[in-house]
Short mmCIF file of C-alpha atoms in Angstrom, two decimals:
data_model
loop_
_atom_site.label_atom_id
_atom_site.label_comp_id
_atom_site.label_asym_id
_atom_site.label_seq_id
_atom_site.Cartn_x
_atom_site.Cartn_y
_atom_site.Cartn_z
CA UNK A 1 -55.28 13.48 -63.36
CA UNK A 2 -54.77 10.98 -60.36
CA UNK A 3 -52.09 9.64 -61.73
CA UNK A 4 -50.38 13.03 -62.21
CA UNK A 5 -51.11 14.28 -58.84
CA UNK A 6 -49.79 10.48 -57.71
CA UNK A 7 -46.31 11.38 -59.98
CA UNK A 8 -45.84 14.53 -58.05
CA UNK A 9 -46.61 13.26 -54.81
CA UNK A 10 -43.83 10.47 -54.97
CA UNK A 11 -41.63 13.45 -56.42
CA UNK A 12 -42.20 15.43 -53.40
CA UNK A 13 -41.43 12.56 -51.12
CA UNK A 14 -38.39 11.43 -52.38
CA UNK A 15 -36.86 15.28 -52.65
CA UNK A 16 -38.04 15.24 -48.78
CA UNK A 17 -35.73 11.45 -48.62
CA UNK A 18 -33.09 13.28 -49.80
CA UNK A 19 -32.92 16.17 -48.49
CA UNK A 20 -33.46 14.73 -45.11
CA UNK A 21 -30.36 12.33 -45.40
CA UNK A 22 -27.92 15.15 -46.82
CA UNK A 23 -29.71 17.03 -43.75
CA UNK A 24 -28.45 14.36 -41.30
CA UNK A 25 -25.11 13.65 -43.26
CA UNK A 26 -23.78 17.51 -42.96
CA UNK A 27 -25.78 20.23 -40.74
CA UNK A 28 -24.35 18.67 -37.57
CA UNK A 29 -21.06 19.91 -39.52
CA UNK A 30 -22.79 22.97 -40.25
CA UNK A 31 -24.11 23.62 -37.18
CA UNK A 32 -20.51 22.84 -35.06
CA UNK A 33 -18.46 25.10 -37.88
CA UNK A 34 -21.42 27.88 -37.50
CA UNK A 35 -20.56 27.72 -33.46
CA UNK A 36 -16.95 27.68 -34.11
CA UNK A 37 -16.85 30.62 -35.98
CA UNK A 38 -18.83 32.39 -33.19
CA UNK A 39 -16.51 31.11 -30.95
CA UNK A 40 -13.21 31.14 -32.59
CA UNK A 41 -10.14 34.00 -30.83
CA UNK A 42 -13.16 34.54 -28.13
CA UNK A 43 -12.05 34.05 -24.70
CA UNK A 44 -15.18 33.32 -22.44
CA UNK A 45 -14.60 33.63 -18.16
CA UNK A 46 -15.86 31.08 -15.89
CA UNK A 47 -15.60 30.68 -12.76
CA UNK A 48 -13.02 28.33 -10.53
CA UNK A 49 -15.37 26.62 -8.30
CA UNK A 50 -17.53 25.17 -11.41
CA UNK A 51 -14.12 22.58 -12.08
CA UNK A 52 -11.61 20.67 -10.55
CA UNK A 53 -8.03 20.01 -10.94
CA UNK A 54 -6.90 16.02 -10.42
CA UNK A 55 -3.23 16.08 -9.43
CA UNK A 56 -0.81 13.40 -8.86
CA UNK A 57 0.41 13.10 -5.44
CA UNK A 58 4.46 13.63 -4.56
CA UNK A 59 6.05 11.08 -3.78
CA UNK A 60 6.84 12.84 -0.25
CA UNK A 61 6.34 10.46 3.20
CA UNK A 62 4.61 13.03 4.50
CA UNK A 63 2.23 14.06 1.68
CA UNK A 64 2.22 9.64 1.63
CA UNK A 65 1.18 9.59 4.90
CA UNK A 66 -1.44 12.54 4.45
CA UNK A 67 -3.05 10.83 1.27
CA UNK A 68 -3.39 7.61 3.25
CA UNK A 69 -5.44 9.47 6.03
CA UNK A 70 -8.56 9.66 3.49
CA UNK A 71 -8.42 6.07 2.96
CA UNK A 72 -11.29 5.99 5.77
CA UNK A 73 -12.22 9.86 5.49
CA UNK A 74 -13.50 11.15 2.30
CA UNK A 75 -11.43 9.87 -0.43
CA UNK A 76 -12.94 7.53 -3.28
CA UNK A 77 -10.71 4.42 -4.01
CA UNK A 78 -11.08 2.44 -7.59
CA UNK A 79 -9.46 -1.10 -8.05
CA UNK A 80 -8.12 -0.25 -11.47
CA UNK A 81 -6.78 -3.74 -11.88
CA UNK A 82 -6.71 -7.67 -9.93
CA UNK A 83 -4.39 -9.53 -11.57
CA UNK A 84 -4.30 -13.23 -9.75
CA UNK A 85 -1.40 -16.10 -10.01
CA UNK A 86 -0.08 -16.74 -13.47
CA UNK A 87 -1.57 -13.18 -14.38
CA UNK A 88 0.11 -11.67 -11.88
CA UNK A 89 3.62 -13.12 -12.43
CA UNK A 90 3.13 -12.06 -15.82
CA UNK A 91 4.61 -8.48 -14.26
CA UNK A 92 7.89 -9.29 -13.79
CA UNK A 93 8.93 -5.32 -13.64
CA UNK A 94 6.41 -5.06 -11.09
CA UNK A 95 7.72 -8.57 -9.16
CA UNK A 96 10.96 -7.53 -9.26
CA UNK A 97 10.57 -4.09 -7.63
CA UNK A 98 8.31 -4.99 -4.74
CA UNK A 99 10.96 -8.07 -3.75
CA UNK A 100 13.87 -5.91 -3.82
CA UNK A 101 12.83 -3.34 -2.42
CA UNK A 102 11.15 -5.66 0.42
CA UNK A 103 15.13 -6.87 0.76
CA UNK A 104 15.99 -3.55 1.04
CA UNK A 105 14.57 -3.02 4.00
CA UNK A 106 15.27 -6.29 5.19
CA UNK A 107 18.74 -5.37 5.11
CA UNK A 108 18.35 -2.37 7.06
CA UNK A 109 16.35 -3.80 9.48
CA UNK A 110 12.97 -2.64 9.32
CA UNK A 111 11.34 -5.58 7.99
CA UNK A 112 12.08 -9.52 9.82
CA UNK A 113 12.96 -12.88 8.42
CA UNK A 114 12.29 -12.60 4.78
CA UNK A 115 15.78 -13.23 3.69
CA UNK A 116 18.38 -14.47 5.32
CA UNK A 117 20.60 -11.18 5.05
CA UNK A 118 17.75 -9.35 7.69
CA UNK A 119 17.48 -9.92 11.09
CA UNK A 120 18.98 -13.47 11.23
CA UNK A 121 16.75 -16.91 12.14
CA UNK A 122 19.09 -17.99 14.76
CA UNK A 123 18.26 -15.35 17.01
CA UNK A 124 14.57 -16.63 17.04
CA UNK A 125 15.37 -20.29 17.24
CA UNK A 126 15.49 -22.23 20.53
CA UNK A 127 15.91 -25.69 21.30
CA UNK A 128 12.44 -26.29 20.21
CA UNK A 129 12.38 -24.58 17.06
CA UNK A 130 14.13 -24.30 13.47
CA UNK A 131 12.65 -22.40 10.44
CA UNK A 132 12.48 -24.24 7.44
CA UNK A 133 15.06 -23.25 4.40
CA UNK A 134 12.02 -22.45 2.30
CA UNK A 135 11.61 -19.47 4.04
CA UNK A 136 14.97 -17.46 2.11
CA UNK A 137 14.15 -19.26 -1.24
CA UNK A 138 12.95 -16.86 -4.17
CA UNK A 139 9.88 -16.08 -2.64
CA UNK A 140 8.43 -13.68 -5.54
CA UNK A 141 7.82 -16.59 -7.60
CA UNK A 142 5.14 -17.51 -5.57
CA UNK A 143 2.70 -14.31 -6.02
CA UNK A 144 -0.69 -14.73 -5.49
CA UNK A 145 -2.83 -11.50 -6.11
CA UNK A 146 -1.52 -7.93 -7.36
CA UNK A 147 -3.94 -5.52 -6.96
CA UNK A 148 -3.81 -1.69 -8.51
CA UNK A 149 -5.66 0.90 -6.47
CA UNK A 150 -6.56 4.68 -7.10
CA UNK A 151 -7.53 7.09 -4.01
CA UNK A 152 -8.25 10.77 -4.91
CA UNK A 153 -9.22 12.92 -2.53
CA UNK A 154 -10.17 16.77 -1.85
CA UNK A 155 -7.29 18.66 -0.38
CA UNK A 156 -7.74 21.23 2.28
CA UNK A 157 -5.49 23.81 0.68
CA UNK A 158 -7.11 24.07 -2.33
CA UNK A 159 -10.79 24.00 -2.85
CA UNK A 160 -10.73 23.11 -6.27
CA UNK A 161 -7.95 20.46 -6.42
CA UNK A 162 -8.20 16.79 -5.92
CA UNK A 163 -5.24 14.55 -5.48
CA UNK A 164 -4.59 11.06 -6.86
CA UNK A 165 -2.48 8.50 -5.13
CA UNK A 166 -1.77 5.04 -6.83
CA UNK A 167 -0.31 2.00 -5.09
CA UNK A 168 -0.17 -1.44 -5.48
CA UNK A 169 -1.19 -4.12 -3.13
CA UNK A 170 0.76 -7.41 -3.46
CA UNK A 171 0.56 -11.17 -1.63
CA UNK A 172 3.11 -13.55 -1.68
CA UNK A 173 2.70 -17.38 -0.46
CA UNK A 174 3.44 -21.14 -1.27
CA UNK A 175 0.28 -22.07 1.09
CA UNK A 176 3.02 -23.88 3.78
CA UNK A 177 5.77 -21.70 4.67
CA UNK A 178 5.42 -18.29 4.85
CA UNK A 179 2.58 -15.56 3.78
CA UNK A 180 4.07 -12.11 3.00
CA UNK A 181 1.76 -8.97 1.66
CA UNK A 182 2.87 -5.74 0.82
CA UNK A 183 1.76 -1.92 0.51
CA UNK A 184 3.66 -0.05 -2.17
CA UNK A 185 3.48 3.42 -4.64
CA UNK A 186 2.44 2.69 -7.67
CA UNK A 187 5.87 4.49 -9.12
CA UNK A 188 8.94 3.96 -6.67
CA UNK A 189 7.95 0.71 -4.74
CA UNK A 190 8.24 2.18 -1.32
CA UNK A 191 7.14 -0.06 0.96
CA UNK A 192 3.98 1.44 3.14
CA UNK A 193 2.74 -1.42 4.96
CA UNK A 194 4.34 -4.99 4.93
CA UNK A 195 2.90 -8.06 6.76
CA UNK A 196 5.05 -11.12 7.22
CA UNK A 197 3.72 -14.76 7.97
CA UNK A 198 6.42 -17.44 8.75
CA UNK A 199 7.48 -20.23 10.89
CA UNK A 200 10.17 -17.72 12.56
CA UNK A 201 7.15 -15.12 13.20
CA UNK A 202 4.65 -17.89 14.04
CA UNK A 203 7.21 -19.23 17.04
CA UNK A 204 8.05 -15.47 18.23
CA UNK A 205 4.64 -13.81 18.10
CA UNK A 206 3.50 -17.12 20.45
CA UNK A 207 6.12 -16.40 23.01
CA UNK A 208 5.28 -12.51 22.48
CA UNK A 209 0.97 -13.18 23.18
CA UNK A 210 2.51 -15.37 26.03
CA UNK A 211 4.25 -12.80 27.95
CA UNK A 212 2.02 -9.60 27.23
CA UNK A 213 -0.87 -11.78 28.35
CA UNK A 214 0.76 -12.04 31.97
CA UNK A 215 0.03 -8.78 33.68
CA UNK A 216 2.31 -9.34 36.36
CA UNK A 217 5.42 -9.47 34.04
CA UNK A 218 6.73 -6.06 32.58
CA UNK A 219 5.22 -5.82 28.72
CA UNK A 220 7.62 -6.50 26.56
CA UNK A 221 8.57 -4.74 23.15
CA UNK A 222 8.61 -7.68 20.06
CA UNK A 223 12.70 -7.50 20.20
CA UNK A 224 12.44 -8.45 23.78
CA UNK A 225 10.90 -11.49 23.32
CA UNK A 226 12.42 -12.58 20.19
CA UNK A 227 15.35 -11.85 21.16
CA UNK A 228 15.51 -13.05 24.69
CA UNK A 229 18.28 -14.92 26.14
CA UNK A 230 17.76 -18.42 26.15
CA UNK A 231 20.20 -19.13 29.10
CA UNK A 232 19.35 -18.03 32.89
CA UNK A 233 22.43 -17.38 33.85
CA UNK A 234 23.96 -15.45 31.18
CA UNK A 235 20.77 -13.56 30.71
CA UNK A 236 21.06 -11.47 34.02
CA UNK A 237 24.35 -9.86 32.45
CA UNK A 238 23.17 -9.86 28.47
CA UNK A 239 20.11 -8.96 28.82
CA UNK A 240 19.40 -5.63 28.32
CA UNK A 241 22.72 -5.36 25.94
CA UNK A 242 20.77 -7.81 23.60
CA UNK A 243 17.47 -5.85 23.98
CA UNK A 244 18.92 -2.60 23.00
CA UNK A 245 21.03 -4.34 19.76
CA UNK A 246 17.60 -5.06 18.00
CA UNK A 247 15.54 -2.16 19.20
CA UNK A 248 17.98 -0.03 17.89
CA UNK A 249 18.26 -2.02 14.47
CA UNK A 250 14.68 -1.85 14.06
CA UNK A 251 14.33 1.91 15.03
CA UNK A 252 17.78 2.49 12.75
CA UNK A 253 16.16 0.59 9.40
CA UNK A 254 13.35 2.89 9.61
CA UNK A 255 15.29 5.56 9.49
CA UNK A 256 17.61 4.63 7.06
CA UNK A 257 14.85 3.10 4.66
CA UNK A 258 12.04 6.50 4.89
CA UNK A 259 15.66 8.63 4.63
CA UNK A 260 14.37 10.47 8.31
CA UNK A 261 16.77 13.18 9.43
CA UNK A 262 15.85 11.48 13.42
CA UNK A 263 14.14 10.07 15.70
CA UNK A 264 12.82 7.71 18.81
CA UNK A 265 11.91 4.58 19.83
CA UNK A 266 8.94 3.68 21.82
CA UNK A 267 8.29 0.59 23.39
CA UNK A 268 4.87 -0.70 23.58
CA UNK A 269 3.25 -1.81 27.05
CA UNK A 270 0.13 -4.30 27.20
CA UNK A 271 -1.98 -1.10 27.17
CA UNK A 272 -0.89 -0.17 23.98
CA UNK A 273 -2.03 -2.06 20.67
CA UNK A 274 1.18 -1.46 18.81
CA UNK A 275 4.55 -3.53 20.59
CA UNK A 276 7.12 -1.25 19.19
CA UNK A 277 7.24 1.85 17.27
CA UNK A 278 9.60 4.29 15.64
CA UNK A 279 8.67 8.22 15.63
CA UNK A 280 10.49 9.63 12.41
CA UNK A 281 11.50 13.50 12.19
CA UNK A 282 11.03 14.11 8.40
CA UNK A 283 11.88 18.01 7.13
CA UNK A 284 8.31 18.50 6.84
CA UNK A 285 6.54 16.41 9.85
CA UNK A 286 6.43 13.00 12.33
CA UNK A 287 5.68 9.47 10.81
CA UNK A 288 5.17 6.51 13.03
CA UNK A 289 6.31 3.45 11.98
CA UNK A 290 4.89 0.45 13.89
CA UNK A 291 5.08 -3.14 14.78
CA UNK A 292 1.80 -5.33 15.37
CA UNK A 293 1.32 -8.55 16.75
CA UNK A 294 -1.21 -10.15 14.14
CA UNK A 295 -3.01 -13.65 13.71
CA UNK A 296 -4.65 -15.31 11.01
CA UNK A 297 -6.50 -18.09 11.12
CA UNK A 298 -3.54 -20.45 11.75
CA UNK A 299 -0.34 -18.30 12.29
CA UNK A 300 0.82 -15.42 14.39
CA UNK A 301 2.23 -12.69 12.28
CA UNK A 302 3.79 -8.91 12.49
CA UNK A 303 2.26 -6.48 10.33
CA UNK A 304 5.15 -3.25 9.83
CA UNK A 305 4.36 -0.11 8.30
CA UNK A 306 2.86 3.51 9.33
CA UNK A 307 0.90 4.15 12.08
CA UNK A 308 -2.90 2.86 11.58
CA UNK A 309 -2.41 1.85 7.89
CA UNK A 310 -3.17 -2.07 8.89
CA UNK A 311 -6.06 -1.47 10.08
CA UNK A 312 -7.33 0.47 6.64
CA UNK A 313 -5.62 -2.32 4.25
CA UNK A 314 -7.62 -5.18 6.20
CA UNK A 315 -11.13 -3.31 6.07
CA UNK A 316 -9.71 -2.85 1.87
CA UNK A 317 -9.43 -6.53 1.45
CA UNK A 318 -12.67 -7.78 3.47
#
């Protein structure tokens, strides 16, 4: 009799074996084609504020300049990707893009001394000074981080929509000659915020802390002292015809560069903490374009871009 009753119990416990692993192989199927059915040509309401939309951001200045303004208020960044020397190279497309488009505005005149084709060297120089030829050599080679950056953020128009803006961060340098780091979109290369490191900076920006630190010498924009004449005499009648050459080239290449329909130049005053800037009329709004005086820990610099953005991409990087 035991061993009867022991026959049946093993019975019973390997029917439960079973059916317990064809129960785990197929009732979650069972169960998700029993919902589907209920579910199937049903249309259920919900209601808009329990989701979000994520949009990409236009490629706009102004809706630029508007994403940018979260980078400190509200918006969540991501580093989607560091890529650092021979990684970062390894992005030619990427390389390529950033340093013409970096030329482009060279050429125009927005950005100084990265190529020789830009505001030319020999207007800096003096009798003291001479930049070194490495600063027009192929200066993409030397990259040194590319960075990839996400910033969405809640937009005031819609409740329910948050925008996404990408953009790359890149820095150029061969450690001796010149330091160059750029602010671009992820998509067209469009230059945001540029800052530029060289001997022809270095020697300008001096002269440029020099005067603004006298207070009882008018403050000078950084084309006026860069672009001062080095003679006395000749400087009484060339002056200001000098001065308003390179203003205007630098308040011109912003224009022509951000394709603005006008603007104005304003010349910063040792009050100020910007030393020139250029107020562009887009169809849809003002951008201010501005020159900085910057120093690092052993050169002076000028950091170009929109109003305020420096500030953001230093606090980004600390």
């Amino acid at each position: 009799m035991k061993t009867f009753k022991g026959k049946i119990i093993f019975w019973l416990c390997l029917l439960a074996i079973i059916l317990l692993a064809v129960g785990v192989l197929f009732m979650p199927r069972m169960v998700s084609g029993w919902l589907d059915e209920g579910r199937l040509n049903a249309v259920e309401l919900a209601e808009r504020d329990q989701f979000q939309y994520l949009e990409q951001s236009s490629d706009d200045v102004i809706d630029i300049v508007q994403a940018f303004s979260y980078l400190d208020n509200g918006g969540e960044l991501l580093l989607l990707s560091s890529l650092e020397g021979e990684n970062a190279l390894g992005n030619t497309d990427l390389i390529k893009s950033v340093y013409n488009q970096a030329l482009l505005a060279a050429n125009y005149g927005m950005l100084v001394w990265i190529s020789e084709t830009g505001y030319d060297a020999a207007y800096a120089a003096s009798d003291e000074f001479e930049p070194t030829e490495a600063l027009y050599e192929d200066w993409s080679e030397h990259v040194h981080t590319a960075r990839y950056y996400s910033l969405t953020y809640d937009t005031k128009e819609e409740d329910n929509t948050r925008e996404m803006l990408n953009f790359w961060y890149l820095n150029f340098s061969d450690g001796t000659n010149y330091d160059y780091s750029f602010l671009v979109n992820a998509s067209s290369y469009q230059i945001y915020y540029a800052e530029i490191y060289n001997s022809c900076t270095n020697y300008g920006m001096m002269l440029a802390q020099d005067y603004l630190a006298d207070e009882d010498r008018k403050a000078i924009s950084v084309q006026r002292t860069l672009y001062d004449e080095k003679d006395e005499m000749t400087r009484e009648d060339g002056y200001y015809g000098s001065l308003a050459f390179y203003e205007n080239r630098f308040f011109n290449g912003c224009i022509d560069y951000y394709s603005a329909s006008d603007g104005r130049y304003v010349q910063g005053g040792s009050g100020n903490d910007y030393n020139s800037m250029t107020v562009l009329h887009m169809q849809d709004g003002t951008v201010y374009v501005e020159q900085q005086l910057l120093q690092s820990s052993s050169w002076y610099g000028i950091g170009i871009g929109f109003r305020g953005l420096g500030d953001s991409v230093r606090k980004l990087l600390q």
